[in-house]
């Protein structure tokens, strides 16, 4: 069977797994392929090429990719189809994927996307000739930042800008330094040009991305200087950033967040664990006391800040008492929200090589459940404290449950839902909403006339 062609352009369907950096990389890939004449389709059935941009950070995402590959096997038995695995799994599992998954034609790691168009063209040509050619590009680079490529964005209020790539921290549980390589920052002028372009396309919010976003450094630019420069771009109303590491919060950065009205009052501050022995085993480079001192410093300077976090339960050799230290810390800090994970051993990491994954699955699950319960109660209390206030909300679109309601985000990143009846709002507007009630995950309220006075963001 011949490949389906539209004016000789091949149709590509791409699915993205994992973090925002992967979403951003998918936009880069779209741009690279479009400029070489490929078309994109939402319809998997109509695609000549199916790409999966993968994540290797936790087992769950990894298993989902294997599930999808099994589905594609069936399609590939029936017709020509080129299958590509991109991103972190391609990088980390190159031998395994190339050998044990014969349906994968192309494997491209996060630093090699520029080679993707040629590798796809080769694989397509081989298939048309009735043969198969595997294309593999998984070299890591010390320099690649894709600085000259303008990602092809999907519409939306928010746009991501990757300002740095890679990570040099080598937290012992984490696969990122192996899949995404060494830390490197982009030239700030390219970043600012990208922000200006986004503003001209109507994006009101920019989220600066990096595996270690606050370690950004380019000549005499640090992250504090960059975030202010982006916030000053005309048309950009809000700037967010993710994910920072607690080790890189100089006073200038806290002042930038505190002092600039367009820098959102929300910091995602990954904790991972609240016990010093576990933090040391994880290679996190801070102690419980230092982390708490940072939280105090942040809250002292920015009283209305919302803090969120990531936590791993059941890391190698974690005892019940050590887990209780994490639990107590989470209780004491009172996060607005937390992402709570079971430790999953990742191939090639320091922990996989050095420490046995010895906390039983049931114990990990129990610890996750206890923390989730605590966090839900805290999130509800924090959200309820917003009732009675008027918050400024950036309108993102229809609420998930009903197109009669708007959904947007408060400055502190909490979702806000309100009725469209009588609303004058449009997507991308900043509107005042008087909060009337709250749930664990959202605030609900009424739209106020524009110009109404706004109360502080968080509790
Ligand atoms: N197991 C469980 N969670 C992990 N994370 C990273 N690696 C692992 C792992 N091996 C979590 C961390 C990180 C978030 C993005 O994913 O909490 O902050
Ligand atoms: Fe992974 Fe640690 Fe780097 Fe974050 S800082 S990407 S957890 S190694």
CSV table of C-alpha atoms and ligand atoms in Angstrom, one decimal:
chain,number,residue,atom,x,y,z
A,1,UNK,CA,0.0,0.0,0.0
A,2,UNK,CA,1.3,3.5,-0.9
A,3,UNK,CA,1.6,6.1,1.8
A,4,UNK,CA,-1.2,8.6,1.9
A,5,UNK,CA,0.0,11.9,0.5
A,6,UNK,CA,-1.3,15.4,0.4
A,7,UNK,CA,0.5,17.3,-2.3
A,8,UNK,CA,3.5,15.1,-1.5
A,9,UNK,CA,3.5,16.2,2.1
A,10,UNK,CA,3.5,13.5,4.7
A,11,UNK,CA,1.2,13.9,7.6
A,12,UNK,CA,2.5,13.7,11.1
A,13,UNK,CA,0.6,13.0,14.3
A,14,UNK,CA,2.5,13.8,17.6
A,15,UNK,CA,1.6,12.9,21.1
A,16,UNK,CA,3.3,14.4,24.1
A,17,UNK,CA,3.9,12.9,27.5
A,18,UNK,CA,5.4,14.4,30.6
A,19,UNK,CA,6.4,17.8,31.7
A,20,UNK,CA,6.0,21.3,30.2
A,21,UNK,CA,9.5,21.1,28.7
A,22,UNK,CA,8.2,18.3,26.6
A,23,UNK,CA,5.2,20.4,25.5
A,24,UNK,CA,7.7,23.0,24.5
A,25,UNK,CA,9.9,20.5,22.7
A,26,UNK,CA,6.9,19.3,20.7
A,27,UNK,CA,6.4,22.9,19.5
A,28,UNK,CA,10.0,23.0,18.4
A,29,UNK,CA,9.6,19.7,16.6
A,30,UNK,CA,6.4,21.0,14.9
A,31,UNK,CA,8.4,24.0,13.7
A,32,UNK,CA,11.3,22.0,12.4
A,33,UNK,CA,9.1,19.6,10.5
A,34,UNK,CA,6.7,22.2,9.1
A,35,UNK,CA,9.6,24.1,7.7
A,36,UNK,CA,10.6,21.0,5.8
A,37,UNK,CA,7.2,20.5,4.3
A,38,UNK,CA,5.6,18.0,6.7
A,39,UNK,CA,1.9,18.6,7.6
A,40,UNK,CA,0.4,17.9,11.0
A,41,UNK,CA,-2.8,16.0,11.8
A,42,UNK,CA,-4.8,15.5,14.9
A,43,UNK,CA,-6.1,12.3,13.4
A,44,UNK,CA,-3.9,9.3,14.2
A,45,UNK,CA,-5.7,7.2,11.5
A,46,UNK,CA,-4.7,9.7,8.8
A,47,UNK,CA,-1.1,10.0,9.8
A,48,UNK,CA,1.9,8.6,7.8
A,49,UNK,CA,4.1,9.3,10.8
A,50,UNK,CA,3.3,8.9,14.5
A,51,UNK,CA,5.6,10.5,16.9
A,52,UNK,CA,5.7,10.1,20.7
A,53,UNK,CA,7.5,12.8,22.6
A,54,UNK,CA,8.3,10.8,25.8
A,55,UNK,CA,9.1,11.2,29.4
A,56,UNK,CA,11.3,9.0,31.5
A,57,UNK,CA,11.0,10.7,34.9
A,58,UNK,CA,8.6,8.3,36.5
A,59,UNK,CA,7.5,4.8,35.7
A,60,UNK,CA,3.9,5.8,35.0
A,61,UNK,CA,4.7,7.9,31.9
A,62,UNK,CA,7.1,5.2,30.7
A,63,UNK,CA,4.5,2.5,30.9
A,64,UNK,CA,2.0,4.6,29.0
A,65,UNK,CA,4.4,4.9,26.1
A,66,UNK,CA,4.9,1.1,26.0
A,67,UNK,CA,1.1,0.8,26.0
A,68,UNK,CA,0.8,3.2,23.0
A,69,UNK,CA,3.6,1.3,21.1
A,70,UNK,CA,1.6,-1.9,21.5
A,71,UNK,CA,-1.5,-0.2,19.9
A,72,UNK,CA,0.7,1.1,17.0
A,73,UNK,CA,1.9,-2.5,16.3
A,74,UNK,CA,-1.7,-3.3,15.2
A,75,UNK,CA,-1.9,-0.3,12.9
A,76,UNK,CA,1.5,-1.0,11.4
A,77,UNK,CA,0.5,-4.5,10.5
A,78,UNK,CA,-2.3,-3.1,8.3
A,79,UNK,CA,-0.6,-0.2,6.5
A,80,UNK,CA,2.6,1.8,6.0
A,81,UNK,CA,3.4,3.8,9.1
A,82,UNK,CA,6.6,5.4,10.4
A,83,UNK,CA,6.8,5.4,14.2
A,84,UNK,CA,9.2,7.7,16.1
A,85,UNK,CA,10.0,7.9,19.7
A,86,UNK,CA,11.4,11.3,20.8
A,87,UNK,CA,12.5,12.8,24.1
A,88,UNK,CA,13.8,11.4,27.3
A,89,UNK,CA,12.8,7.7,26.8
A,90,UNK,CA,14.5,7.7,23.4
A,91,UNK,CA,17.6,8.9,25.1
A,92,UNK,CA,17.6,6.7,28.1
A,93,UNK,CA,16.4,3.4,26.6
A,94,UNK,CA,18.0,3.5,23.2
A,95,UNK,CA,19.3,0.0,23.2
A,96,UNK,CA,16.2,-1.5,24.6
A,97,UNK,CA,13.8,0.4,22.3
A,98,UNK,CA,15.9,-0.1,19.2
A,99,UNK,CA,16.2,-3.9,19.7
A,100,UNK,CA,13.1,-5.0,21.5
A,101,UNK,CA,10.6,-2.7,19.7
A,102,UNK,CA,11.0,-3.5,16.0
A,103,UNK,CA,8.0,-1.2,15.3
A,104,UNK,CA,10.1,1.9,16.2
A,105,UNK,CA,11.7,3.3,13.1
A,106,UNK,CA,13.2,6.5,14.5
A,107,UNK,CA,14.6,7.4,17.9
A,108,UNK,CA,15.6,10.9,18.6
A,109,UNK,CA,16.8,12.4,21.9
A,110,UNK,CA,16.1,15.9,23.2
A,111,UNK,CA,19.3,17.4,21.8
A,112,UNK,CA,19.0,15.9,18.3
A,113,UNK,CA,15.7,17.2,17.0
A,114,UNK,CA,17.4,19.0,14.1
A,115,UNK,CA,18.1,15.6,12.6
A,116,UNK,CA,14.5,14.4,12.8
A,117,UNK,CA,13.3,15.6,9.4
A,118,UNK,CA,16.1,13.7,7.6
A,119,UNK,CA,15.7,10.6,9.6
A,120,UNK,CA,11.9,10.6,9.0
A,121,UNK,CA,12.5,11.1,5.2
A,122,UNK,CA,14.9,8.2,5.2
A,123,UNK,CA,12.5,5.9,7.1
A,124,UNK,CA,9.6,6.9,4.8
A,125,UNK,CA,11.7,6.2,1.7
A,126,UNK,CA,12.9,2.9,3.0
A,127,UNK,CA,9.3,1.8,3.7
A,128,UNK,CA,8.1,2.9,0.3
A,129,UNK,CA,10.8,0.6,-1.2
A,130,UNK,CA,9.7,-2.3,1.0
A,131,UNK,CA,12.6,-2.2,3.4
A,132,UNK,CA,13.2,-0.8,6.8
A,133,UNK,CA,15.8,1.7,8.0
A,134,UNK,CA,16.2,2.6,11.6
A,135,UNK,CA,17.3,6.1,12.3
A,136,UNK,CA,18.8,6.9,15.7
A,137,UNK,CA,20.1,10.2,16.9
A,138,UNK,CA,20.7,10.4,20.6
A,139,UNK,CA,23.8,12.5,21.0
A,140,UNK,CA,23.7,14.9,23.9
A,141,UNK,CA,25.1,18.3,23.3
A,142,UNK,CA,26.8,20.9,25.6
A,143,UNK,CA,25.5,23.7,23.4
A,144,UNK,CA,22.2,23.0,21.7
A,145,UNK,CA,19.5,25.4,22.9
A,146,UNK,CA,17.5,25.6,19.7
A,147,UNK,CA,17.9,29.4,20.0
A,148,UNK,CA,17.2,30.1,16.4
A,149,UNK,CA,14.0,28.1,16.1
A,150,UNK,CA,10.7,29.8,16.8
A,151,UNK,CA,8.5,27.1,18.2
A,152,UNK,CA,5.1,26.6,16.4
A,153,UNK,CA,2.6,27.3,19.2
A,154,UNK,CA,-0.9,26.1,19.6
A,155,UNK,CA,-3.3,28.9,20.5
A,156,UNK,CA,-3.7,29.8,24.1
A,157,UNK,CA,-3.2,32.4,26.7
A,158,UNK,CA,0.0,31.0,28.0
A,159,UNK,CA,3.2,30.3,26.1
A,160,UNK,CA,6.3,28.5,27.3
A,161,UNK,CA,9.8,29.7,26.7
A,162,UNK,CA,12.6,27.3,27.5
A,163,UNK,CA,15.4,29.5,28.8
A,164,UNK,CA,17.8,26.8,29.8
A,165,UNK,CA,18.1,23.1,29.2
A,166,UNK,CA,19.6,20.2,31.0
A,167,UNK,CA,20.7,19.8,34.6
A,168,UNK,CA,23.9,19.4,36.5
A,169,UNK,CA,22.5,18.6,39.9
A,170,UNK,CA,22.4,14.8,39.6
A,171,UNK,CA,19.8,14.3,42.4
A,172,UNK,CA,20.3,10.6,42.9
A,173,UNK,CA,16.7,9.5,42.0
A,174,UNK,CA,16.5,11.6,38.8
A,175,UNK,CA,17.1,10.6,35.2
A,176,UNK,CA,17.1,14.1,33.8
A,177,UNK,CA,20.8,14.7,33.8
A,178,UNK,CA,21.3,11.5,31.7
A,179,UNK,CA,18.4,12.2,29.3
A,180,UNK,CA,18.8,15.9,28.8
A,181,UNK,CA,22.4,16.4,29.5
A,182,UNK,CA,24.4,19.3,30.9
A,183,UNK,CA,23.0,22.6,32.0
A,184,UNK,CA,23.1,25.4,29.4
A,185,UNK,CA,21.4,28.7,29.2
A,186,UNK,CA,20.1,30.6,26.2
A,187,UNK,CA,21.1,34.0,25.1
A,188,UNK,CA,18.7,36.5,26.8
A,189,UNK,CA,18.3,38.5,23.6
A,190,UNK,CA,16.8,35.5,21.8
A,191,UNK,CA,14.5,34.9,24.8
A,192,UNK,CA,13.3,38.5,24.8
A,193,UNK,CA,12.7,38.4,21.1
A,194,UNK,CA,10.6,35.3,21.6
A,195,UNK,CA,8.6,37.0,24.4
A,196,UNK,CA,8.0,40.0,22.1
A,197,UNK,CA,6.9,37.7,19.3
A,198,UNK,CA,4.5,35.9,21.7
A,199,UNK,CA,3.1,39.2,22.9
A,200,UNK,CA,2.5,40.3,19.3
A,201,UNK,CA,0.6,37.0,18.7
A,202,UNK,CA,-1.7,37.8,21.7
A,203,UNK,CA,-0.2,35.6,24.4
A,204,UNK,CA,-0.7,37.4,27.7
A,205,UNK,CA,1.3,35.0,29.9
A,206,UNK,CA,4.8,33.6,29.5
A,207,UNK,CA,6.1,30.7,31.6
A,208,UNK,CA,9.9,30.5,31.7
A,209,UNK,CA,11.0,26.9,31.7
A,210,UNK,CA,14.1,25.0,32.7
A,211,UNK,CA,14.9,21.8,34.6
A,212,UNK,CA,16.6,24.2,37.0
A,213,UNK,CA,15.2,27.4,35.8
A,214,UNK,CA,16.7,29.6,38.5
A,215,UNK,CA,20.2,28.5,37.8
A,216,UNK,CA,19.9,30.5,34.6
A,217,UNK,CA,23.1,32.3,33.8
A,218,UNK,CA,24.3,33.9,30.5
A,219,UNK,CA,27.3,36.2,30.8
A,220,UNK,CA,26.2,38.9,33.2
A,221,UNK,CA,22.6,37.9,33.1
A,222,UNK,CA,21.1,35.9,36.0
A,223,UNK,CA,17.6,34.7,36.4
A,224,UNK,CA,16.4,37.7,38.5
A,225,UNK,CA,17.5,40.1,35.7
A,226,UNK,CA,15.9,37.9,33.0
A,227,UNK,CA,12.6,37.6,34.7
A,228,UNK,CA,12.3,41.3,35.1
A,229,UNK,CA,13.3,41.9,31.5
A,230,UNK,CA,10.6,39.5,30.3
A,231,UNK,CA,8.0,41.1,32.6
A,232,UNK,CA,8.8,44.4,31.0
A,233,UNK,CA,7.9,43.2,27.5
A,234,UNK,CA,4.9,45.3,26.4
A,235,UNK,CA,1.8,43.1,26.1
A,236,UNK,CA,2.9,40.4,28.6
A,237,UNK,CA,0.7,40.6,31.6
A,238,UNK,CA,2.0,37.7,33.7
A,239,UNK,CA,5.3,35.9,34.0
A,240,UNK,CA,5.6,32.5,35.7
A,241,UNK,CA,8.5,30.1,36.0
A,242,UNK,CA,9.1,26.4,36.7
A,243,UNK,CA,10.9,24.5,38.1
A,244,UNK,CA,13.3,26.1,40.4
A,245,UNK,CA,15.7,24.4,42.8
A,246,UNK,CA,15.8,25.6,46.4
A,247,UNK,CA,19.5,26.1,46.3
A,248,UNK,CA,19.3,29.1,43.9
A,249,UNK,CA,17.2,31.8,45.5
A,250,UNK,CA,19.4,34.8,46.0
A,251,UNK,CA,17.7,37.9,47.5
A,252,UNK,CA,17.6,39.6,44.1
A,253,UNK,CA,15.3,36.9,42.8
A,254,UNK,CA,13.0,37.1,45.7
A,255,UNK,CA,12.9,40.9,45.3
A,256,UNK,CA,12.0,40.4,41.6
A,257,UNK,CA,9.1,38.2,42.5
A,258,UNK,CA,8.1,40.5,45.4
A,259,UNK,CA,8.5,43.7,43.6
A,260,UNK,CA,7.4,43.3,40.0
A,261,UNK,CA,3.6,43.3,39.6
A,262,UNK,CA,3.7,41.1,36.5
A,263,UNK,CA,5.8,38.4,38.1
A,264,UNK,CA,3.2,36.0,39.6
A,265,UNK,CA,3.1,35.4,43.3
A,266,UNK,CA,3.6,31.7,43.1
A,267,UNK,CA,6.7,29.7,43.7
A,268,UNK,CA,6.9,25.9,43.0
A,269,UNK,CA,9.6,24.9,45.6
A,270,UNK,CA,10.3,21.1,45.2
A,271,UNK,CA,11.0,19.6,48.6
A,272,UNK,CA,11.3,15.9,47.7
A,273,UNK,CA,11.8,14.9,51.4
A,274,UNK,CA,11.7,16.5,54.8
A,275,UNK,CA,14.3,14.4,56.5
A,276,UNK,CA,18.0,15.2,56.5
A,277,UNK,CA,19.4,11.7,56.0
A,278,UNK,CA,17.0,11.2,53.0
A,279,UNK,CA,17.7,14.6,51.6
A,280,UNK,CA,21.4,13.8,51.7
A,281,UNK,CA,20.9,10.4,50.1
A,282,UNK,CA,18.9,12.2,47.4
A,283,UNK,CA,21.8,14.6,46.8
A,284,UNK,CA,19.5,17.6,47.3
A,285,UNK,CA,22.2,19.9,48.8
A,286,UNK,CA,19.9,21.5,51.4
A,287,UNK,CA,18.8,20.4,54.9
A,288,UNK,CA,15.3,20.6,56.4
A,289,UNK,CA,16.4,23.6,58.4
A,290,UNK,CA,17.7,25.5,55.3
A,291,UNK,CA,14.6,24.7,53.3
A,292,UNK,CA,12.4,26.0,56.2
A,293,UNK,CA,14.6,29.1,56.5
A,294,UNK,CA,14.0,29.8,52.7
A,295,UNK,CA,10.3,29.4,53.2
A,296,UNK,CA,10.4,31.9,56.0
A,297,UNK,CA,12.5,34.3,53.9
A,298,UNK,CA,10.1,34.0,51.0
A,299,UNK,CA,7.0,34.6,53.2
A,300,UNK,CA,8.7,37.4,55.0
A,301,UNK,CA,9.3,39.3,51.7
A,302,UNK,CA,6.1,38.2,49.9
A,303,UNK,CA,3.3,37.5,52.4
A,304,UNK,CA,0.8,36.8,49.7
A,305,UNK,CA,2.9,34.1,47.9
A,306,UNK,CA,1.5,30.7,47.1
A,307,UNK,CA,3.9,27.8,47.6
A,308,UNK,CA,3.6,24.5,45.9
A,309,UNK,CA,5.9,21.5,45.9
A,310,UNK,CA,7.0,18.0,44.7
A,311,UNK,CA,7.5,15.1,47.2
A,312,UNK,CA,8.8,11.6,46.7
A,313,UNK,CA,7.5,8.9,49.1
A,314,UNK,CA,9.4,5.7,49.9
A,315,UNK,CA,12.9,6.7,48.6
A,316,UNK,CA,15.5,3.9,49.2
A,317,UNK,CA,15.7,3.0,52.9
A,318,UNK,CA,13.2,5.7,54.1
A,319,UNK,CA,11.9,4.6,57.5
A,320,UNK,CA,8.4,5.5,59.0
A,321,UNK,CA,10.0,8.0,61.3
A,322,UNK,CA,11.9,9.7,58.4
A,323,UNK,CA,8.6,9.8,56.4
A,324,UNK,CA,7.0,11.4,59.5
A,325,UNK,CA,9.6,14.2,59.2
A,326,UNK,CA,8.3,14.9,55.7
A,327,UNK,CA,4.7,14.7,56.8
A,328,UNK,CA,5.4,17.2,59.6
A,329,UNK,CA,7.2,19.6,57.3
A,330,UNK,CA,4.4,19.5,54.8
A,331,UNK,CA,2.0,20.2,57.7
A,332,UNK,CA,4.1,23.1,59.0
A,333,UNK,CA,4.7,24.8,55.6
A,334,UNK,CA,1.1,24.6,54.5
A,335,UNK,CA,1.5,24.4,50.7
A,336,UNK,CA,-1.3,25.5,48.3
A,337,UNK,CA,-0.8,22.3,46.4
A,338,UNK,CA,1.6,19.4,46.2
A,339,UNK,CA,2.5,16.8,43.6
A,340,UNK,CA,3.2,13.6,45.6
A,341,UNK,CA,4.9,10.7,43.9
A,342,UNK,CA,5.9,7.1,44.8
A,343,UNK,CA,9.6,6.6,44.3
A,344,UNK,CA,10.2,4.7,41.1
A,345,UNK,CA,13.7,3.5,40.4
A,346,UNK,CA,15.0,4.9,37.1
A,347,UNK,CA,17.6,3.1,35.0
A,348,UNK,CA,21.1,4.6,35.1
A,349,UNK,CA,20.5,7.0,38.0
A,350,UNK,CA,22.9,7.1,41.0
A,351,UNK,CA,20.2,5.6,43.2
A,352,UNK,CA,19.6,2.7,40.8
A,353,UNK,CA,23.3,2.0,40.9
A,354,UNK,CA,24.0,2.5,44.6
A,355,UNK,CA,20.9,2.0,46.8
A,356,UNK,CA,18.4,-0.9,46.8
A,357,UNK,CA,14.8,0.1,46.1
A,358,UNK,CA,13.8,-1.5,49.4
A,359,UNK,CA,10.6,0.2,50.6
A,360,UNK,CA,7.7,-2.1,49.8
A,361,UNK,CA,5.2,-0.9,47.3
A,362,UNK,CA,2.3,-1.1,49.9
A,363,UNK,CA,4.3,1.2,52.2
A,364,UNK,CA,5.0,3.7,49.4
A,365,UNK,CA,1.4,3.7,48.5
A,366,UNK,CA,0.3,4.2,52.1
A,367,UNK,CA,2.7,7.1,52.6
A,368,UNK,CA,1.4,8.8,49.4
A,369,UNK,CA,-2.2,8.3,50.5
A,370,UNK,CA,-1.4,9.9,53.9
A,371,UNK,CA,0.3,12.9,52.4
A,372,UNK,CA,-2.4,13.3,49.7
A,373,UNK,CA,-5.1,13.4,52.5
A,374,UNK,CA,-3.1,16.0,54.4
A,375,UNK,CA,-2.6,18.1,51.3
A,376,UNK,CA,-6.2,18.0,50.3
A,377,UNK,CA,-7.2,19.3,53.7
A,378,UNK,CA,-4.6,22.1,53.5
A,379,UNK,CA,-5.5,23.1,50.0
A,380,UNK,CA,-9.1,23.4,51.0
A,381,UNK,CA,-8.3,25.6,54.0
A,382,UNK,CA,-6.0,27.8,51.9
A,383,UNK,CA,-8.7,28.1,49.2
A,384,UNK,CA,-11.4,28.8,51.7
A,385,UNK,CA,-9.3,31.7,53.1
A,386,UNK,CA,-9.8,33.4,49.7
A,387,UNK,CA,-13.6,33.5,50.0
A,388,UNK,CA,-14.7,37.1,50.3
A,389,UNK,CA,-11.8,38.5,48.4
A,390,UNK,CA,-11.7,39.8,44.9
A,391,UNK,CA,-8.9,38.4,42.8
A,392,UNK,CA,-7.6,39.2,39.3
A,393,UNK,CA,-8.1,36.3,37.0
A,394,UNK,CA,-6.6,35.7,33.5
A,395,UNK,CA,-9.3,34.1,31.4
A,396,UNK,CA,-8.1,30.8,29.8
A,397,UNK,CA,-11.3,29.4,28.3
A,398,UNK,CA,-14.3,27.3,29.0
A,399,UNK,CA,-14.5,25.4,32.3
A,400,UNK,CA,-13.9,21.7,31.9
A,401,UNK,CA,-17.3,20.7,33.2
A,402,UNK,CA,-19.5,23.3,31.4
A,403,UNK,CA,-19.1,25.7,28.5
A,404,UNK,CA,-21.5,28.0,30.4
A,405,UNK,CA,-18.7,28.8,32.7
A,406,UNK,CA,-15.3,30.5,32.4
A,407,UNK,CA,-12.1,29.1,33.8
A,408,UNK,CA,-9.0,31.2,34.5
A,409,UNK,CA,-6.1,31.4,36.9
A,410,UNK,CA,-5.6,33.8,39.8
A,411,UNK,CA,-2.2,35.3,40.1
A,412,UNK,CA,-1.2,32.6,42.6
A,413,UNK,CA,-2.1,29.9,40.0
A,414,UNK,CA,-5.3,28.7,41.6
A,415,UNK,CA,-8.1,27.9,39.1
A,416,UNK,CA,-11.1,30.1,39.3
A,417,UNK,CA,-14.5,29.2,37.8
A,418,UNK,CA,-17.5,31.6,37.2
A,419,UNK,CA,-20.6,31.9,35.2
A,420,UNK,CA,-20.6,33.4,31.7
A,421,UNK,CA,-24.1,34.8,32.2
A,422,UNK,CA,-23.7,38.6,32.0
A,423,UNK,CA,-20.0,38.3,31.5
A,424,UNK,CA,-18.1,40.7,29.3
A,425,UNK,CA,-14.9,38.7,29.5
A,426,UNK,CA,-13.0,37.3,26.6
A,427,UNK,CA,-10.1,34.8,26.6
A,428,UNK,CA,-6.9,36.6,27.5
A,429,UNK,CA,-8.7,39.3,29.6
A,430,UNK,CA,-7.8,40.0,33.2
A,431,UNK,CA,-11.0,40.2,35.1
A,432,UNK,CA,-11.9,40.9,38.8
A,433,UNK,CA,-13.7,37.9,40.4
A,434,UNK,CA,-15.3,38.1,43.9
A,435,UNK,CA,-14.7,34.7,45.4
A,436,UNK,CA,-17.8,33.2,47.0
A,437,UNK,CA,-16.8,29.6,47.7
A,438,UNK,CA,-13.9,27.2,47.3
A,439,UNK,CA,-13.1,23.5,46.8
A,440,UNK,CA,-9.8,21.6,47.1
A,441,UNK,CA,-8.8,22.4,43.6
A,442,UNK,CA,-10.7,25.6,42.6
A,443,UNK,CA,-12.3,28.9,43.6
A,444,UNK,CA,-15.8,29.9,42.5
A,445,UNK,CA,-17.1,33.4,42.3
A,446,UNK,CA,-18.8,36.3,40.4
A,447,UNK,CA,-17.4,38.6,37.8
A,448,UNK,CA,-17.1,42.2,39.0
A,449,UNK,CA,-17.1,45.4,36.8
A,450,UNK,CA,-13.7,46.0,35.3
A,451,UNK,CA,-11.7,48.4,37.5
A,452,UNK,CA,-12.9,46.8,40.8
A,453,UNK,CA,-10.3,46.8,43.4
A,454,UNK,CA,-8.3,43.6,43.8
A,455,UNK,CA,-7.3,42.0,47.1
A,456,UNK,CA,-4.0,40.3,47.7
A,457,UNK,CA,-3.4,36.9,46.0
A,458,UNK,CA,-2.8,34.1,48.5
A,459,UNK,CA,-3.4,33.4,52.2
B,1,LIG,N1,10.6,8.6,41.3
B,1,LIG,C1,9.6,9.4,41.7
B,1,LIG,N2,9.5,10.7,41.5
B,1,LIG,C2,10.4,11.3,40.8
B,1,LIG,N3,10.6,12.6,40.4
B,1,LIG,C3,11.7,12.6,39.7
B,1,LIG,N4,12.3,11.4,39.6
B,1,LIG,C4,11.6,10.6,40.3
B,1,LIG,C5,11.6,9.2,40.6
B,1,LIG,N5,12.7,8.5,40.2
B,1,LIG,C6,9.7,13.6,40.7
B,1,LIG,C7,10.4,14.7,41.6
B,1,LIG,C8,10.5,15.8,40.6
B,1,LIG,C9,9.3,15.7,39.8
B,1,LIG,C10,9.3,16.4,38.4
B,1,LIG,O1,9.2,14.3,39.5
B,1,LIG,O2,9.5,15.0,42.7
B,1,LIG,O3,10.5,17.1,41.3
B,2,LIG,FE1,16.3,16.0,38.4
B,2,LIG,FE2,17.4,17.1,40.6
B,2,LIG,FE3,17.9,18.1,38.1
B,2,LIG,FE4,15.5,18.4,39.1
B,2,LIG,S1,17.4,19.3,40.0
B,2,LIG,S2,16.0,17.8,37.0
B,2,LIG,S3,15.2,16.5,40.3
B,2,LIG,S4,18.5,16.1,38.9
